[in-house]
Short mmCIF file of C-alpha atoms in Angstrom, two decimals:
data_model
loop_
_atom_site.label_atom_id
_atom_site.label_comp_id
_atom_site.label_asym_id
_atom_site.label_seq_id
_atom_site.Cartn_x
_atom_site.Cartn_y
_atom_site.Cartn_z
CA MET A 24 109.35 100.98 75.07
CA SER A 25 105.87 100.35 76.51
CA VAL A 26 103.52 97.71 75.12
CA SER A 27 100.68 100.23 75.19
CA PRO A 28 100.21 104.00 75.52
CA ARG A 29 100.91 105.71 78.80
CA LEU A 30 98.33 105.19 81.54
CA PRO A 31 95.42 107.66 81.61
CA PHE A 32 95.64 110.96 83.46
CA PRO A 33 95.33 110.09 87.17
CA TYR A 34 93.35 113.14 88.28
CA ARG A 35 89.88 112.28 86.95
CA PRO A 36 86.35 112.38 88.43
CA GLU A 37 86.14 109.19 90.47
CA ALA A 38 82.36 108.75 90.10
CA GLU A 39 82.81 108.20 86.35
CA ILE A 40 85.54 105.60 86.91
CA VAL A 41 83.53 103.69 89.51
CA ALA A 42 80.36 103.74 87.41
CA SER A 43 82.26 102.03 84.59
CA GLN A 44 83.66 99.42 86.97
CA LEU A 45 80.22 98.70 88.42
CA GLN A 46 78.95 97.98 84.92
CA SER A 47 81.71 95.42 84.35
CA LEU A 48 80.83 93.68 87.63
CA ALA A 49 77.09 93.51 86.92
CA GLY A 50 76.03 89.87 86.98
CA ALA A 51 79.57 88.66 87.69
CA LEU A 52 79.22 88.47 91.46
CA ASP A 53 76.52 87.31 93.90
CA TRP A 54 77.44 89.43 96.91
CA ALA A 55 74.63 88.01 99.06
CA ALA A 56 76.09 84.51 98.65
CA ALA A 57 79.60 85.82 99.36
CA ALA A 58 78.42 87.57 102.53
CA GLN A 59 76.68 84.40 103.65
CA SER A 60 79.94 82.46 103.20
CA ALA A 61 81.81 85.11 105.21
CA GLN A 62 79.42 85.24 108.17
CA PRO A 63 80.73 82.09 109.92
CA TRP A 64 84.28 83.42 109.67
CA VAL A 65 83.29 86.71 111.27
CA GLN A 66 81.29 85.03 114.01
CA ALA A 67 84.15 82.66 114.84
CA VAL A 68 86.55 85.59 115.23
CA ARG A 69 84.13 87.49 117.44
CA ASP A 70 83.54 84.39 119.55
CA ASN A 71 87.31 84.12 120.07
CA PRO A 72 88.57 87.73 120.22
CA PRO A 73 92.29 88.53 120.16
CA PRO A 74 94.07 89.33 123.45
CA PHE A 75 94.04 92.88 124.75
CA TRP A 76 97.58 93.65 123.60
CA ALA A 77 96.75 92.77 119.99
CA MET A 78 96.58 95.72 117.62
CA GLU A 79 92.84 95.31 116.95
CA SER A 80 92.05 95.41 120.67
CA LEU A 81 94.28 98.42 121.34
CA LEU A 82 92.65 100.39 118.53
CA ARG A 83 89.22 99.53 119.90
CA GLU A 84 90.14 100.79 123.37
CA TYR A 85 92.15 103.80 122.17
CA PRO A 86 90.91 104.80 118.68
CA ILE A 87 93.20 107.18 116.82
CA SER A 88 90.35 109.70 116.72
CA SER A 89 90.68 110.05 120.52
CA ALA A 90 93.26 112.03 122.48
CA GLU A 91 94.54 108.79 124.03
CA GLY A 92 94.90 107.08 120.65
CA LEU A 93 96.69 110.08 119.14
CA ALA A 94 99.10 110.20 122.08
CA LEU A 95 99.98 106.54 121.64
CA LEU A 96 100.30 106.97 117.86
CA ARG A 97 102.73 109.88 118.27
CA LEU A 98 104.79 107.89 120.74
CA ALA A 99 104.85 104.94 118.33
CA GLU A 100 106.05 107.25 115.55
CA ALA A 101 108.81 109.00 117.47
CA LEU A 102 109.90 107.49 120.78
CA LEU A 103 112.08 104.65 119.46
CA ARG A 104 114.11 107.20 117.48
CA VAL A 105 114.86 109.54 120.39
CA PRO A 106 118.60 109.22 121.15
CA ASP A 107 118.79 110.51 124.75
CA ALA A 108 116.90 109.88 127.98
CA GLU A 109 116.03 113.50 128.77
CA THR A 110 114.31 114.10 125.43
CA ALA A 111 112.53 110.74 125.73
CA ILE A 112 111.18 111.75 129.14
CA ALA A 113 110.04 115.10 127.76
CA LEU A 114 108.28 113.49 124.80
CA THR A 115 106.56 110.83 126.91
CA ALA A 116 105.43 113.37 129.50
CA ASP A 117 104.13 115.70 126.79
CA GLN A 118 102.12 113.04 124.96
CA LEU A 119 100.69 111.20 127.97
CA GLY A 120 99.89 114.57 129.53
CA ARG A 121 97.59 115.44 126.61
CA ALA A 122 95.19 112.55 127.28
CA ASP A 123 92.90 111.42 130.10
CA PHE A 124 93.82 107.80 130.66
CA ASP A 125 92.17 107.90 134.10
CA SER A 126 88.75 107.60 132.45
CA ALA A 127 89.78 105.83 129.22
CA GLY A 128 89.21 102.37 130.69
CA ASP A 129 85.89 103.17 132.38
CA GLY A 130 82.64 101.60 131.32
CA ALA A 131 81.10 98.16 131.33
CA SER A 132 82.09 97.53 127.74
CA HIS A 133 85.80 97.55 128.63
CA GLY A 134 87.50 94.37 129.80
CA ALA A 135 89.57 93.95 132.93
CA MET A 136 92.84 94.19 130.97
CA ALA A 137 91.71 97.44 129.37
CA ARG A 138 90.90 98.96 132.75
CA LEU A 139 94.19 97.71 134.15
CA SER A 140 96.22 99.19 131.29
CA ALA A 141 94.47 102.55 131.58
CA ALA A 142 95.16 102.58 135.31
CA ALA A 143 98.81 101.68 134.71
CA ILE A 144 99.25 104.51 132.20
CA ALA A 145 97.51 106.96 134.53
CA MET A 146 99.82 105.91 137.37
CA SER A 147 102.87 106.18 135.12
CA LYS A 148 102.04 109.83 134.44
CA LYS A 149 102.58 110.56 138.13
CA PHE A 150 106.26 109.59 137.78
CA LEU A 151 106.78 111.95 134.85
CA PRO A 152 107.52 115.66 135.17
CA PRO A 153 104.81 118.13 134.11
CA SER A 154 105.00 118.54 130.34
CA ALA A 155 105.78 122.25 130.64
CA SER A 156 109.06 121.41 132.38
CA ALA A 157 109.51 117.89 131.10
CA GLY A 158 113.00 118.48 129.83
CA ARG A 159 114.26 119.99 133.11
CA ALA A 160 115.02 116.72 134.86
CA ASP A 161 117.83 118.43 136.81
CA GLU A 162 115.18 120.13 138.96
CA ALA A 163 113.64 116.79 140.00
CA GLY A 164 114.76 114.55 142.84
CA ILE A 165 116.57 111.27 142.35
CA MET A 166 113.38 109.21 142.88
CA SER A 167 111.51 111.30 140.33
CA LYS A 168 114.34 110.86 137.81
CA LEU A 169 114.44 107.10 138.33
CA GLY A 170 110.66 106.89 138.08
CA ALA A 171 110.57 108.86 134.82
CA ARG A 172 113.32 106.76 133.28
CA THR A 173 111.50 103.58 134.31
CA VAL A 174 108.29 104.79 132.69
CA VAL A 175 110.11 105.65 129.45
CA ALA A 176 111.88 102.28 129.43
CA ALA A 177 108.56 100.50 129.93
CA THR A 178 106.94 102.59 127.17
CA VAL A 179 109.77 101.79 124.75
CA ARG A 180 109.43 98.10 125.56
CA ALA A 181 105.67 98.25 125.00
CA LEU A 182 106.19 99.86 121.58
CA GLN A 183 108.74 97.20 120.68
CA LEU A 184 106.22 94.51 121.61
CA LEU A 185 103.60 96.27 119.47
CA GLY A 186 106.06 96.36 116.60
CA ARG A 187 106.72 92.63 116.96
CA GLN A 188 103.11 92.02 115.96
CA PHE A 189 103.99 93.37 112.51
CA VAL A 190 107.63 92.25 112.16
CA LEU A 191 108.26 88.50 111.87
CA GLY A 192 111.84 88.72 113.09
CA GLN A 193 114.81 91.05 113.39
CA THR A 194 116.93 88.73 111.21
CA MET A 195 116.10 86.31 108.38
CA GLY A 196 117.09 83.35 110.54
CA GLU A 197 114.72 84.45 113.27
CA ALA A 198 111.93 85.19 110.77
CA MET A 199 112.21 81.84 108.98
CA LYS A 200 112.10 79.98 112.29
CA GLU A 201 108.89 81.84 113.16
CA ALA A 202 107.48 80.99 109.73
CA ASP A 203 108.30 77.30 110.15
CA ASP A 204 106.60 77.27 113.56
CA ALA A 205 103.49 78.90 112.05
CA ARG A 206 103.37 76.31 109.26
CA LYS A 207 103.22 73.52 111.83
CA LYS A 208 99.89 74.97 112.98
CA THR A 209 98.45 76.09 109.63
CA ALA A 210 98.68 74.26 106.32
CA ASN A 211 99.00 75.98 102.92
CA LEU A 212 100.96 78.89 104.39
CA ARG A 213 103.72 80.64 102.44
CA TYR A 214 105.69 83.81 103.12
CA SER A 215 106.93 86.83 101.22
CA TYR A 216 109.71 88.41 103.26
CA ASP A 217 110.24 92.17 103.14
CA MET A 218 113.46 93.66 104.44
CA LEU A 219 112.37 96.78 106.30
CA GLY A 220 113.50 100.00 104.71
CA GLU A 221 112.02 103.25 103.48
CA GLY A 222 113.25 105.36 100.58
CA SER A 223 117.05 105.67 100.46
CA ARG A 224 118.57 109.09 101.02
CA THR A 225 122.09 108.15 99.91
CA ASP A 226 123.63 105.53 97.68
CA LEU A 227 125.10 103.94 100.78
CA ASP A 228 121.56 103.41 102.09
CA ALA A 229 120.59 101.82 98.77
CA LEU A 230 123.59 99.49 98.73
CA ARG A 231 122.88 98.47 102.32
CA TYR A 232 119.30 97.55 101.34
CA LEU A 233 120.59 95.69 98.26
CA ASP A 234 122.94 93.69 100.47
CA SER A 235 120.20 92.78 102.97
CA SER A 236 117.87 91.72 100.14
CA THR A 237 120.63 89.60 98.55
CA ASN A 238 121.27 87.83 101.84
CA ALA A 239 117.54 87.30 102.34
CA ILE A 240 117.20 85.59 98.95
CA ARG A 241 120.08 83.27 99.83
CA PHE A 242 118.40 82.38 103.11
CA ILE A 243 115.11 81.60 101.35
CA ALA A 244 116.86 79.68 98.57
CA ALA A 245 118.42 77.28 101.08
CA SER A 246 115.02 75.73 101.83
CA ALA A 247 113.29 76.24 98.46
CA ASP A 248 112.04 73.44 96.20
CA MET A 249 114.05 73.86 93.00
CA THR A 250 111.75 71.71 90.83
CA GLY A 251 108.20 72.41 92.02
CA PRO A 252 105.91 75.34 91.17
CA THR A 253 107.44 78.69 92.13
CA GLU A 254 104.29 79.75 93.98
CA LYS A 255 104.74 76.86 96.42
CA ASN A 256 107.97 78.42 97.71
CA ASP A 257 108.46 81.44 99.92
CA GLY A 258 109.57 84.64 98.22
CA ILE A 259 110.77 88.19 98.75
CA SER A 260 109.31 91.66 98.24
CA ILE A 261 111.51 94.64 97.40
CA LYS A 262 111.04 98.40 97.39
CA LEU A 263 112.50 100.26 94.41
CA SER A 264 112.87 103.56 96.26
CA ALA A 265 115.01 101.76 98.84
CA LEU A 266 117.35 100.62 96.06
CA HIS A 267 118.02 104.06 94.58
CA PRO A 268 118.29 107.47 96.32
CA ARG A 269 116.83 109.39 93.36
CA TYR A 270 113.92 107.18 92.41
CA GLU A 271 111.85 109.87 90.69
CA ASP A 272 110.66 110.60 87.17
CA ALA A 273 112.98 113.60 86.77
CA GLN A 274 115.93 111.19 87.11
CA ARG A 275 114.52 108.57 84.74
CA GLU A 276 117.69 108.03 82.66
CA ARG A 277 119.83 107.64 85.75
CA VAL A 278 117.28 105.31 87.36
CA MET A 279 117.10 103.06 84.30
CA ALA A 280 120.90 102.94 84.04
CA GLU A 281 121.63 102.35 87.74
CA LEU A 282 118.54 100.80 89.33
CA VAL A 283 117.62 98.18 86.71
CA PRO A 284 120.99 96.35 87.04
CA ARG A 285 120.63 96.31 90.83
CA VAL A 286 117.16 94.82 90.70
CA TRP A 287 118.24 92.39 87.98
CA SER A 288 120.96 91.00 90.26
CA LEU A 289 118.20 90.13 92.75
CA CYS A 290 115.96 88.72 90.01
CA GLU A 291 118.72 86.41 88.81
CA LEU A 292 119.26 85.02 92.30
CA ALA A 293 115.51 84.53 92.77
CA ALA A 294 115.10 82.85 89.37
CA GLN A 295 118.00 80.48 90.02
CA ALA A 296 116.45 79.54 93.38
CA ASN A 297 112.92 79.17 91.95
CA ILE A 298 111.45 81.69 94.40
CA SER A 299 109.28 84.73 93.78
CA LEU A 300 110.37 88.36 93.74
CA THR A 301 107.67 91.02 93.89
CA ILE A 302 108.20 94.76 93.43
CA ASP A 303 106.22 96.68 96.05
CA ALA A 304 103.82 99.46 95.10
CA GLU A 305 104.73 103.07 95.88
CA GLU A 306 103.28 106.56 95.42
CA VAL A 307 101.22 107.62 92.40
CA ASP A 308 103.86 109.94 90.94
CA ARG A 309 106.28 106.99 90.66
CA LEU A 310 103.83 104.61 88.97
CA GLU A 311 104.86 105.08 85.35
CA LEU A 312 108.56 104.99 86.25
CA SER A 313 107.89 101.74 88.14
CA LEU A 314 106.23 100.34 85.03
CA ASP A 315 109.24 101.27 82.89
CA VAL A 316 111.57 99.49 85.33
CA PHE A 317 109.21 96.52 85.58
CA GLU A 318 108.95 96.09 81.80
CA ALA A 319 112.71 96.41 81.32
CA LEU A 320 113.17 93.62 83.85
CA ALA A 321 110.38 91.51 82.31
CA ALA A 322 112.18 91.67 78.96
CA ARG A 323 115.35 90.34 80.60
CA VAL A 324 113.41 87.59 82.38
CA ALA A 325 111.90 86.49 79.06
CA GLN A 326 115.34 86.41 77.46
CA GLN A 327 117.38 84.75 80.22
CA HIS A 328 114.92 82.91 82.51
CA PRO A 329 111.76 82.31 80.44
CA GLN A 330 110.62 79.40 82.63
CA TRP A 331 110.70 81.45 85.84
CA GLN A 332 107.18 82.29 87.01
CA GLY A 333 108.08 84.25 90.12
CA PHE A 334 108.55 87.83 88.88
CA GLY A 335 105.79 90.10 90.11
CA LEU A 336 104.38 93.53 90.88
CA ALA A 337 102.09 94.88 93.60
CA MET A 338 99.17 97.04 92.41
CA GLN A 339 97.10 99.42 94.54
CA THR A 340 93.38 99.50 93.82
CA TYR A 341 92.75 102.80 95.58
CA GLN A 342 94.40 104.47 92.60
CA SER A 343 92.09 105.86 89.94
CA ARG A 344 94.16 104.07 87.27
CA ALA A 345 94.20 100.68 89.00
CA LEU A 346 92.24 98.81 86.32
CA ASP A 347 94.31 100.43 83.56
CA LEU A 348 97.44 99.29 85.39
CA VAL A 349 96.15 95.72 85.67
CA GLU A 350 95.40 95.63 81.95
CA HIS A 351 98.86 97.06 81.19
CA VAL A 352 100.62 94.40 83.27
CA ILE A 353 98.55 91.64 81.63
CA ALA A 354 99.69 93.03 78.26
CA ILE A 355 103.33 92.91 79.40
CA GLY A 356 102.91 89.28 80.44
CA ARG A 357 101.45 88.35 77.07
CA LYS A 358 104.01 90.32 75.10
CA TYR A 359 106.92 88.50 76.73
CA LYS A 360 105.08 85.17 77.12
CA LEU A 361 105.50 85.22 80.90
CA ARG A 362 103.20 84.41 83.77
CA LEU A 363 103.67 87.34 86.14
CA MET A 364 102.75 87.37 89.80
CA CYS A 365 100.30 90.20 90.51
CA ARG A 366 99.69 91.17 94.13
CA LEU A 367 96.45 93.13 94.43
CA VAL A 368 96.31 95.43 97.46
CA LYS A 369 94.05 98.30 98.43
CA GLY A 370 96.92 100.70 99.18
CA ALA A 371 98.93 102.11 102.07
CA TYR A 372 99.74 105.76 101.19
CA TRP A 373 96.24 107.22 101.05
CA ASP A 374 96.84 110.04 103.54
CA SER A 375 99.98 111.30 101.81
CA GLU A 376 98.36 111.09 98.34
CA ILE A 377 95.41 113.20 99.51
CA LYS A 378 97.69 115.71 101.21
CA ARG A 379 99.93 116.09 98.16
CA ALA A 380 96.97 116.65 95.80
CA GLN A 381 95.61 119.31 98.16
CA GLU A 382 98.97 121.06 98.43
CA LEU A 383 99.23 121.19 94.63
CA GLY A 384 95.67 122.47 94.25
CA LEU A 385 94.75 119.68 91.83
CA PRO A 386 91.15 119.43 90.55
CA HIS A 387 90.80 115.75 91.53
CA TYR A 388 92.63 113.16 93.58
CA PRO A 389 94.72 110.31 92.13
CA VAL A 390 93.13 107.94 94.65
CA PHE A 391 89.51 107.19 95.51
CA THR A 392 88.16 109.25 98.38
CA HIS A 393 85.43 106.78 99.41
CA LYS A 394 86.19 103.35 100.83
CA HIS A 395 83.46 101.59 98.84
CA HIS A 396 84.93 103.00 95.62
CA THR A 397 88.23 101.29 96.47
CA ASP A 398 86.30 98.08 97.22
CA VAL A 399 84.59 98.24 93.81
CA SER A 400 87.95 98.91 92.14
CA TYR A 401 89.47 95.92 93.94
CA LEU A 402 86.73 93.57 92.73
CA SER A 403 86.92 94.94 89.19
CA CYS A 404 90.70 94.44 89.09
CA ALA A 405 90.29 90.94 90.55
CA GLN A 406 87.84 90.11 87.77
CA ALA A 407 90.38 91.20 85.14
CA LEU A 408 93.23 89.23 86.75
CA LEU A 409 91.19 86.04 87.04
CA ALA A 410 90.32 86.32 83.35
CA ALA A 411 94.01 86.25 82.33
CA PRO A 412 95.53 83.03 83.76
CA ASP A 413 97.87 82.81 80.76
CA ALA A 414 99.61 86.04 81.74
CA VAL A 415 99.25 86.45 85.51
CA TYR A 416 99.12 84.53 88.78
CA PRO A 417 96.81 86.68 90.97
CA GLN A 418 97.65 87.19 94.64
CA PHE A 419 94.73 88.80 96.46
CA ALA A 420 95.91 90.65 99.56
CA GLY A 421 93.43 91.90 102.14
CA HIS A 422 91.67 91.17 105.42
CA ASN A 423 88.04 91.92 104.55
CA ALA A 424 86.01 88.71 104.96
CA GLY A 425 83.40 89.81 102.41
CA THR A 426 86.02 90.58 99.79
CA ILE A 427 87.80 87.27 100.42
CA ALA A 428 84.55 85.33 99.97
CA ALA A 429 83.78 87.31 96.80
CA ILE A 430 87.23 86.50 95.35
CA ILE A 431 86.78 82.78 96.04
CA GLN A 432 83.34 82.88 94.43
CA MET A 433 84.60 84.65 91.29
CA ALA A 434 87.50 82.20 91.00
CA ALA A 435 85.16 79.22 91.23
CA GLN A 436 82.90 80.71 88.58
CA THR A 437 85.84 81.50 86.30
CA PHE A 438 87.71 78.21 86.50
CA GLY A 439 85.07 75.76 87.70
CA PRO A 440 81.46 74.93 86.79
CA HIS A 441 79.48 78.17 86.60
CA GLY A 442 77.68 78.81 89.85
CA ALA A 443 79.60 76.15 91.79
CA SER A 444 79.95 76.66 95.52
CA PRO A 445 83.20 78.55 96.17
CA LEU A 446 83.95 76.39 99.20
CA LEU A 447 83.54 72.86 97.85
CA PRO A 448 85.23 70.40 100.24
CA GLU A 449 86.07 67.78 97.61
CA GLY A 450 88.14 69.95 95.29
CA ALA A 451 85.46 70.08 92.59
CA SER A 452 86.54 73.52 91.42
CA PRO A 453 89.85 73.26 89.56
CA GLY A 454 90.43 77.00 89.88
CA LEU A 455 91.10 76.60 93.59
CA GLY A 456 93.63 73.83 93.05
CA ARG A 457 93.44 70.40 94.61
CA PRO A 458 94.76 69.36 98.00
CA GLY A 459 97.81 67.17 97.88
CA THR A 460 98.71 67.94 94.27
CA GLY A 461 101.82 69.58 92.91
CA GLY A 462 100.09 72.56 91.34
CA GLY A 463 97.03 73.67 89.44
CA ALA A 464 96.08 76.58 91.68
CA LYS A 465 95.20 79.70 89.71
CA PHE A 466 95.47 82.22 92.57
CA GLU A 467 96.31 82.68 96.24
CA LEU A 468 95.22 84.92 99.10
CA GLN A 469 97.60 87.13 101.06
CA ARG A 470 97.60 88.92 104.41
CA LEU A 471 99.99 91.05 106.41
CA HIS A 472 101.86 89.45 109.28
CA GLY A 473 100.11 90.46 112.50
CA MET A 474 96.78 91.18 110.83
CA GLY A 475 93.73 89.18 109.81
CA GLU A 476 94.90 86.06 111.61
CA GLY A 477 91.45 85.23 112.97
CA ILE A 478 89.68 85.48 109.60
CA PHE A 479 92.38 83.51 107.79
CA ARG A 480 92.37 80.84 110.49
CA GLU A 481 88.78 80.15 109.42
CA VAL A 482 89.34 80.58 105.66
CA LEU A 483 92.29 78.17 105.62
CA LYS A 484 90.20 75.38 107.08
CA ASN A 485 89.38 74.81 103.40
CA PRO A 486 92.35 72.78 102.09
CA LEU A 487 91.90 74.25 98.60
CA ILE A 488 92.87 77.75 99.71
CA SER A 489 96.47 78.92 100.06
CA CYS A 490 97.67 82.06 101.81
CA ARG A 491 100.93 83.97 101.60
CA VAL A 492 101.92 86.15 104.55
CA TYR A 493 103.66 89.46 103.78
CA ALA A 494 106.28 89.42 106.53
CA PRO A 495 108.55 92.41 107.29
CA VAL A 496 111.99 91.57 108.68
CA GLY A 497 114.32 94.01 110.41
CA ALA A 498 115.36 95.87 113.53
CA HIS A 499 112.87 97.80 115.62
CA ARG A 500 114.44 101.12 114.64
CA ASP A 501 113.51 100.44 111.00
CA LEU A 502 109.84 99.61 111.54
CA LEU A 503 108.48 103.00 112.60
CA ALA A 504 107.11 104.28 109.29
CA TYR A 505 105.68 100.84 108.51
CA LEU A 506 104.11 100.57 111.99
CA VAL A 507 102.47 103.98 111.79
CA ARG A 508 101.04 103.19 108.31
CA ARG A 509 99.49 100.02 109.72
CA LEU A 510 98.03 101.86 112.73
CA LEU A 511 96.59 104.61 110.52
CA GLU A 512 95.21 102.13 108.01
CA ASN A 513 93.46 99.98 110.59
CA GLY A 514 92.55 102.70 113.05
CA ALA A 515 90.13 104.33 110.61
CA ASN A 516 86.49 103.85 111.57
CA SER A 517 85.74 102.46 108.10
CA SER A 518 88.47 99.80 108.33
CA PHE A 519 87.18 96.21 108.30
CA VAL A 520 89.74 95.20 110.95
CA HIS A 521 88.53 98.04 113.18
CA GLN A 522 84.85 97.22 112.67
CA LEU A 523 85.43 93.49 113.15
CA ALA A 524 86.71 94.17 116.68
CA ASP A 525 83.70 96.41 117.42
CA GLU A 526 80.74 94.17 118.24
CA SER A 527 78.38 97.15 118.07
CA VAL A 528 78.84 96.92 114.27
CA GLY A 529 76.28 94.37 113.12
CA MET A 530 76.93 91.58 110.66
CA GLY A 531 74.85 93.27 107.96
CA GLU A 532 76.77 96.54 108.26
CA LEU A 533 80.14 94.78 108.39
CA LEU A 534 79.43 92.80 105.20
CA THR A 535 77.57 95.51 103.28
CA SER A 536 77.90 95.13 99.52
CA PRO A 537 79.95 97.93 97.94
CA LEU A 538 78.06 97.22 94.70
CA ARG A 539 74.82 98.58 96.15
CA LEU A 540 76.21 102.01 96.90
CA GLU A 541 75.94 104.78 94.33
CA PRO A 542 79.23 106.30 93.10
CA GLU A 543 80.02 109.55 94.90
CA SER A 544 82.02 112.57 93.80
CA SER A 545 85.29 113.45 95.50
#
């Protein structure tokens, strides 16, 4: 039974929702001061740009709005899954044949590595058969066949290297070694490991994911501090749709009977090891079912492990009901006298949510259709989370320097002296915690592995700030859907990561306040 009525209808006019959120933020945030704090971070990243093969650089050279970018995106989505060489050659020839890589690296603005890569791709096309007869390798000579296979092998290897930017390791042992190496370079770094896996199609798939998650928890537990604060340890993130093949509202009774015990087995292991377990966010039409599962588990936590402070939920602020969801989760925490971990993210399924609403002919969308509306929603939800330290431990995930600075400012104002600098070096703001102490922090920042490293390198120079890295773990064959979501998310022209890499975007435009923009209709 829920602690409050069902969430509001998701398909509502977004301008009305955003206008209400803007009112709640009025006077609570000095964006100009936040932007000023963020400027040195941005400048430092631009003064030390990532290498050419980094995702940000690739998207700058080959944006997904271009023919070249689309060709590479399609190859990333499909090539690693192709089982035979002939089809792989046909696919590679077809996609590279659609784009003009000969001129893609031209221009003074492109670096030497960009020009070299464009030339290499253009040369590779000469070894591939024409796309119209790509699959007819039997008509080609032996040298042509060998050349085509070499190009495909090189392309597969390049995609695997691209995937490695987003996947910490193929096994937990490999991933934890990488994490330990990273911690030697950066203090206050924690990890939330995510075993790669999309929605299960069969119960065998679900049991396989359950087994991999169980083993992951045991790996993490081996190095966890059993007596310190849970948030100081690494943790795990799990996907409910990967744990049950029929994770949908129409199968609610079956889900509650079969899925809840599976997740509880993971929760018990995590609680006994004093590590965190966070349930990942999914599509809008699964939100209320996710809440039912989450509350059923919270009730068990309160009954059997009331001291555990590591149970959590990810919440997507691009949803029209994001603030309602935050308030609902806070109510659950208070009802069961728990402190729940709440990961605030902007969202990763925007394209599919828009497409589904259009296919159904719905009057409105369940997600915001303007980026600055999502930014306003994020800040409004952050405000609500920071105001409920008795019920939640906020985890603010994102790579936008302006948003990060705004979060730190709001935390300092909430927990420290009103108006105090959000970046005090002496630990004067108790809300940010104190360096060298065993606890006291009221929140943490989060980023995705392979993204935002430059910005967070600067942010974490402040010893009061902690960051948790969301780190996928798994084989290359399992990363495709995740990789494509990341490329789509960061390839958009409005993406902060995309604009950060584009020096033609000025500092003022990059750090524009979302609070100054009027709400727009969908």
